Amino acid sequence: MSYNEPKTRRMRLQRLATLVCFVASGEGHWAGFDCSEPRDGSDNLTIGQRECSCGGTKRDTRPVRWIHVPKTGTQFGNTVFRAACDTLPPYAAMRAVPGESLRHAPHKRVIPYFLDCFPNAVERCLLDGGIALAQGHHALESFAPQRVAYVTMLRDPFSRLVSSFHDDYHDCKKCRGTSLVEFARSSQTAAIYANFLLGRSSEELNASSAVAEATERLKKFAFVGIVERWARAVCLYHSIFGGIPTNAEFMNTVRKSMKHNETSLADLSAELRRDARYRHRRRSDPHDLSLVDDYIYQAAVVRFDADFRAYEARCKVPKYNK
């Protein structure tokens, strides 16, 4: 069924009405939103003009569904909305009020922010079928790439685990009080990428087939970005879905952990990687999930680099360093 057919349009209207009620009830409006124009240069195009080889014409017109894996960059929602809803003002980007922080569940605030601050632009975008919304972190329950443009950002899985651990045991609340290594070994934190891409819990996954199934599914995604290549990912995304990125899309406008810096993050990630490889070798178990997400991530990196090379060739510009 086409997304332009009446039944689907009614479904979008019902979903929009639900979201409007959600915001109107007060649940969708948290202190800490800044709907005003910041006048700090974040609405400028200078970074995008410098970083992006070319931009702007939408090549994929399917409704966008963002598969948001925890700890892979909530602020990417700014890019998803800006590309899908082309009537948003240049300064539209979820950010904290100066002096405050969006520390509590920012992934649940992306939709309410845009709908609360810019209702006319977002309602038009929803009704036109520009975006298929899913609030928060949701694994794929069904997969229809012929009708929906699935997009996601992935990150080094061990780096992601460190961030999750430091964000109040984000992936496993019952793991509170455990060490970082114990947290990473939990069945609740294992193979999150496979879980989100295949819609199965870790207990339901077969490690010997999960990697192949997940990477095959990734091939059908309209966009697979890499957190460690953030600027390139933003540029590539806009080359597919249209528009020119604003400076805010290259900034962390949401939050940043105070419990680790880049050096400690790299050291702790390396520790988890060594532990996972050791356990994988020691067990010699085809069902061991220790490295499943790492294999999926490496496949995503290969996909992203190939997509970016094609983007550069299409724009006919010299390559530049990350």
Coordinates of C-alpha atoms in Angstrom, one line a residue:
M1 CA 0.0 0.0 0.0
S2 CA 1.3 3.4 -0.9
Y3 CA 1.9 5.9 1.9
N4 CA -0.3 8.4 -0.1
E5 CA -3.4 6.2 0.1
P6 CA -6.3 7.3 2.3
K7 CA -6.0 4.6 4.9
T8 CA -2.3 5.4 5.6
R9 CA -3.1 9.1 5.7
R10 CA -5.8 8.4 8.3
M11 CA -3.2 6.5 10.3
R12 CA -0.8 9.4 10.1
L13 CA -3.6 11.8 11.3
Q14 CA -4.4 9.5 14.2
R15 CA -0.7 9.4 15.1
L16 CA -0.4 13.1 14.9
A17 CA -3.5 13.6 17.1
T18 CA -1.9 11.3 19.7
L19 CA 1.3 13.3 19.6
V20 CA -0.5 16.6 19.9
C21 CA -2.4 15.3 22.9
F22 CA 0.9 14.0 24.4
V23 CA 2.4 17.5 24.2
A24 CA -0.8 19.3 25.2
S25 CA -1.1 17.1 28.3
G26 CA 2.2 18.5 29.6
E27 CA 4.0 15.1 29.3
G28 CA 5.7 16.3 26.1
H29 CA 6.9 19.6 27.6
W30 CA 9.9 19.5 29.9
A31 CA 11.8 22.4 31.5
G32 CA 15.0 22.8 29.7
F33 CA 13.6 23.3 26.1
D34 CA 14.8 26.4 24.3
C35 CA 12.4 27.2 21.5
S36 CA 13.8 30.7 20.9
E37 CA 16.3 31.7 18.3
P38 CA 19.7 31.4 20.1
R39 CA 21.6 34.0 18.0
D40 CA 24.8 32.1 18.7
G41 CA 25.6 31.2 15.1
S42 CA 24.2 27.6 15.4
D43 CA 21.7 28.5 12.6
N44 CA 24.5 29.5 10.2
L45 CA 25.6 27.2 7.4
T46 CA 29.4 27.9 7.7
I47 CA 30.3 24.4 9.0
G48 CA 28.2 22.6 6.5
Q49 CA 29.6 24.7 3.7
R50 CA 33.1 23.8 4.8
E51 CA 32.6 20.1 5.6
C52 CA 30.1 19.1 3.0
S53 CA 31.1 18.6 -0.6
C54 CA 27.6 19.2 -1.9
G55 CA 24.1 19.2 -0.5
G56 CA 20.7 19.7 -0.9
T57 CA 18.4 17.8 -3.4
K58 CA 16.3 15.1 -1.9
R59 CA 16.9 11.8 -3.7
D60 CA 14.9 9.6 -1.4
T61 CA 11.2 10.5 -0.9
R62 CA 10.1 7.6 1.3
P63 CA 9.0 8.4 4.9
V64 CA 12.0 8.3 7.2
R65 CA 12.1 6.0 10.2
W66 CA 15.1 6.6 12.5
I67 CA 16.2 3.5 14.4
H68 CA 17.8 5.2 17.5
V69 CA 20.0 2.8 19.3
P70 CA 20.9 4.0 22.9
K71 CA 24.0 6.1 23.2
T72 CA 24.5 6.7 19.5
G73 CA 23.8 10.4 19.4
T74 CA 20.4 11.8 20.3
Q75 CA 21.3 15.1 18.6
F76 CA 21.1 13.2 15.3
G77 CA 17.4 13.8 15.6
N78 CA 18.1 17.4 14.7
T79 CA 19.4 16.2 11.3
V80 CA 16.5 13.8 10.8
F81 CA 13.9 16.4 11.4
R82 CA 15.7 19.2 9.5
A83 CA 16.0 17.1 6.4
A84 CA 12.4 15.8 6.6
C85 CA 10.7 19.0 7.5
D86 CA 12.0 21.7 5.1
T87 CA 9.9 24.5 6.5
L88 CA 11.6 24.5 9.9
P89 CA 13.5 27.7 10.7
P90 CA 17.3 27.6 10.4
Y91 CA 17.8 27.7 14.2
A92 CA 15.5 24.7 14.9
A93 CA 17.6 22.2 16.9
M94 CA 16.9 20.6 20.3
R95 CA 19.2 22.2 22.8
A96 CA 19.3 22.9 26.5
V97 CA 18.7 26.3 28.0
P98 CA 22.0 28.0 28.8
G99 CA 23.1 26.8 32.3
E100 CA 20.7 23.8 32.2
S101 CA 21.1 20.3 30.9
L102 CA 18.9 17.8 29.1
R103 CA 20.2 15.1 31.3
H104 CA 17.0 13.1 31.8
A105 CA 16.0 10.9 28.9
P106 CA 16.7 13.3 26.1
H107 CA 15.9 10.6 23.5
K108 CA 12.2 10.9 24.6
R109 CA 12.3 14.7 24.0
V110 CA 13.2 14.9 20.3
I111 CA 9.6 14.6 19.0
P112 CA 8.0 16.8 21.7
Y113 CA 10.7 19.5 21.2
F114 CA 10.0 19.9 17.4
L115 CA 6.2 19.4 17.8
D116 CA 6.0 21.8 20.8
C117 CA 8.3 24.5 19.4
F118 CA 7.5 24.3 15.7
P119 CA 4.0 22.7 15.4
N120 CA 3.0 24.1 12.0
A121 CA 6.2 22.9 10.3
V122 CA 6.2 19.4 11.9
E123 CA 2.4 18.8 11.5
R124 CA 2.8 19.5 7.8
C125 CA 5.8 17.2 7.6
L126 CA 3.9 14.4 9.3
L127 CA 0.8 14.8 7.2
D128 CA 2.9 14.9 4.0
G129 CA 4.5 11.6 5.0
G130 CA 8.0 13.0 5.4
I131 CA 8.8 11.1 8.6
A132 CA 7.5 8.0 10.3
L133 CA 7.9 8.8 14.0
A134 CA 8.8 6.4 16.8
Q135 CA 9.3 8.0 20.2
G136 CA 12.5 7.0 22.0
H137 CA 14.5 3.8 21.5
H138 CA 12.6 1.1 19.6
A139 CA 13.8 -2.0 17.9
L140 CA 12.5 -2.9 14.5
E141 CA 9.2 -4.9 14.8
S142 CA 8.6 -5.1 11.1
F143 CA 10.7 -4.2 8.1
A144 CA 9.3 -2.7 4.8
P145 CA 12.3 -1.0 3.0
Q146 CA 10.3 -0.7 -0.2
R147 CA 8.0 1.8 1.6
V148 CA 10.0 3.2 4.5
A149 CA 13.5 4.8 4.4
Y150 CA 15.2 3.3 7.5
V151 CA 18.1 5.3 8.9
T152 CA 20.5 4.7 11.8
M153 CA 23.7 5.8 13.4
L154 CA 26.1 3.2 14.9
R155 CA 29.1 3.6 17.1
D156 CA 32.0 1.5 18.3
P157 CA 30.1 -0.9 20.4
F158 CA 32.6 -0.9 23.3
S159 CA 32.6 2.9 23.4
R160 CA 28.8 2.7 23.4
L161 CA 28.9 0.4 26.4
V162 CA 31.2 2.7 28.3
S163 CA 28.8 5.6 27.8
S164 CA 25.8 3.5 28.7
F165 CA 27.6 2.4 32.0
H166 CA 28.3 6.0 32.8
D167 CA 24.7 7.0 32.1
D168 CA 23.3 5.3 35.2
Y169 CA 23.6 1.8 33.7
H170 CA 21.4 2.9 30.8
D171 CA 21.0 -0.5 29.1
C172 CA 20.7 -2.5 32.3
K173 CA 19.2 -0.9 35.4
K174 CA 19.4 -4.1 37.4
C175 CA 23.2 -4.0 36.8
R176 CA 23.6 -1.0 39.1
G177 CA 26.6 -1.5 41.5
T178 CA 28.5 -3.8 39.1
S179 CA 31.8 -3.0 37.5
L180 CA 32.1 -1.9 33.9
V181 CA 33.3 -5.3 32.8
E182 CA 30.5 -7.1 34.6
F183 CA 28.0 -4.6 33.0
A184 CA 29.4 -5.3 29.5
R185 CA 29.1 -9.1 30.1
S186 CA 25.4 -8.9 31.1
S187 CA 22.9 -10.6 28.8
Q188 CA 20.9 -7.3 29.0
T189 CA 23.7 -5.4 27.2
A190 CA 24.9 -8.0 24.8
A191 CA 24.3 -7.6 21.0
I192 CA 22.2 -4.4 21.2
Y193 CA 22.8 -3.7 17.5
A194 CA 21.5 -7.1 16.5
N195 CA 18.5 -6.7 18.9
F196 CA 17.5 -3.3 17.3
L197 CA 18.0 -4.4 13.7
L198 CA 16.3 -7.8 14.0
G199 CA 13.7 -7.0 16.7
R200 CA 14.8 -9.9 19.0
S201 CA 16.1 -9.9 22.5
S202 CA 19.6 -11.2 23.3
E203 CA 18.1 -14.4 24.6
E204 CA 16.4 -15.0 21.3
L205 CA 19.5 -14.4 19.1
N206 CA 21.6 -17.1 17.5
A207 CA 25.1 -15.6 17.3
S208 CA 26.1 -17.8 14.4
S209 CA 23.4 -16.2 12.2
A210 CA 22.6 -12.9 13.9
V211 CA 25.6 -11.1 12.3
A212 CA 24.7 -12.2 8.8
E213 CA 21.0 -11.4 9.2
A214 CA 21.8 -8.0 10.7
T215 CA 24.3 -6.9 8.1
E216 CA 22.0 -8.1 5.3
R217 CA 19.3 -5.9 6.7
L218 CA 21.6 -3.0 7.0
K219 CA 22.2 -3.2 3.3
K220 CA 18.6 -2.3 2.8
F221 CA 18.7 0.8 5.0
A222 CA 18.6 4.1 3.2
F223 CA 21.3 5.5 5.4
V224 CA 23.8 4.0 7.9
G225 CA 25.9 6.6 9.7
I226 CA 29.0 6.3 12.0
V227 CA 29.2 8.3 15.1
E228 CA 33.0 8.5 14.9
R229 CA 32.6 10.1 11.5
W230 CA 29.9 12.6 12.6
A231 CA 30.5 15.5 10.2
R232 CA 30.7 13.2 7.2
A233 CA 27.5 11.4 8.3
V234 CA 25.6 14.7 8.6
C235 CA 26.8 15.7 5.1
L236 CA 26.0 12.3 3.6
Y237 CA 22.5 12.3 5.2
H238 CA 21.6 15.6 3.7
S239 CA 22.9 14.5 0.3
I240 CA 20.3 11.7 0.4
F241 CA 17.3 13.5 2.1
G242 CA 17.9 17.1 1.0
G243 CA 18.7 20.4 2.6
I244 CA 21.9 22.0 3.8
P245 CA 23.0 21.3 7.4
T246 CA 23.1 24.1 9.9
N247 CA 26.0 24.5 12.4
A248 CA 23.9 23.0 15.2
E249 CA 23.9 19.6 13.5
F250 CA 27.6 19.4 14.0
M251 CA 27.5 20.3 17.7
N252 CA 26.5 18.3 20.8
T253 CA 23.5 20.4 21.7
V254 CA 22.0 17.8 24.1
R255 CA 24.4 16.5 26.7
K256 CA 27.9 15.0 27.2
S257 CA 29.1 12.7 29.9
M258 CA 31.1 14.3 32.7
K259 CA 32.4 10.9 33.8
H260 CA 34.9 10.3 31.0
N261 CA 36.9 12.2 28.4
E262 CA 38.1 11.0 25.0
T263 CA 41.3 9.5 26.5
S264 CA 39.6 7.5 29.2
L265 CA 36.8 6.5 26.8
A266 CA 39.4 5.0 24.5
D267 CA 41.2 3.2 27.3
L268 CA 38.0 1.8 28.8
S269 CA 36.7 0.7 25.4
A270 CA 39.9 -1.1 24.7
E271 CA 39.6 -2.9 28.0
L272 CA 36.1 -4.1 27.1
R273 CA 37.3 -5.2 23.6
R274 CA 40.1 -7.3 25.0
D275 CA 37.8 -8.9 27.5
A276 CA 35.2 -9.7 24.8
R277 CA 37.8 -11.2 22.5
Y278 CA 39.3 -13.3 25.4
R279 CA 35.9 -14.7 26.3
H280 CA 35.1 -15.4 22.7
R281 CA 38.3 -17.4 22.2
R282 CA 38.0 -19.2 25.5
R283 CA 34.4 -20.3 25.0
S284 CA 34.7 -21.3 21.3
D285 CA 30.9 -21.1 21.4
P286 CA 29.0 -20.4 18.2
H287 CA 26.3 -18.9 20.3
D288 CA 28.6 -16.5 22.2
L289 CA 27.4 -12.9 21.7
S290 CA 30.5 -11.1 22.9
L291 CA 31.6 -9.9 19.4
V292 CA 28.3 -9.8 17.5
D293 CA 27.9 -6.0 17.7
D294 CA 31.5 -5.5 16.8
Y295 CA 31.1 -7.5 13.6
I296 CA 27.9 -5.6 12.8
Y297 CA 29.7 -2.3 13.4
Q298 CA 32.7 -3.1 11.2
A299 CA 30.3 -4.0 8.4
A300 CA 28.5 -0.7 8.9
V301 CA 31.9 1.2 8.7
V302 CA 32.6 -0.5 5.4
R303 CA 29.2 0.4 4.1
F304 CA 29.5 4.0 5.3
D305 CA 33.0 4.5 3.8
A306 CA 31.8 3.2 0.4
D307 CA 28.7 5.5 0.5
F308 CA 30.9 8.5 1.4
R309 CA 33.3 7.7 -1.4
A310 CA 30.4 7.6 -3.9
Y311 CA 29.2 10.9 -2.4
E312 CA 32.5 12.6 -3.0
A313 CA 32.8 11.2 -6.5
R314 CA 29.3 12.5 -7.3
C315 CA 30.3 15.9 -6.0
K316 CA 33.6 15.8 -7.9
V317 CA 35.7 17.4 -5.1
P318 CA 39.0 16.5 -3.6
K319 CA 39.0 14.3 -0.5
Y320 CA 39.6 15.8 2.9
N321 CA 40.6 14.3 6.2
K322 CA 38.0 13.4 8.9

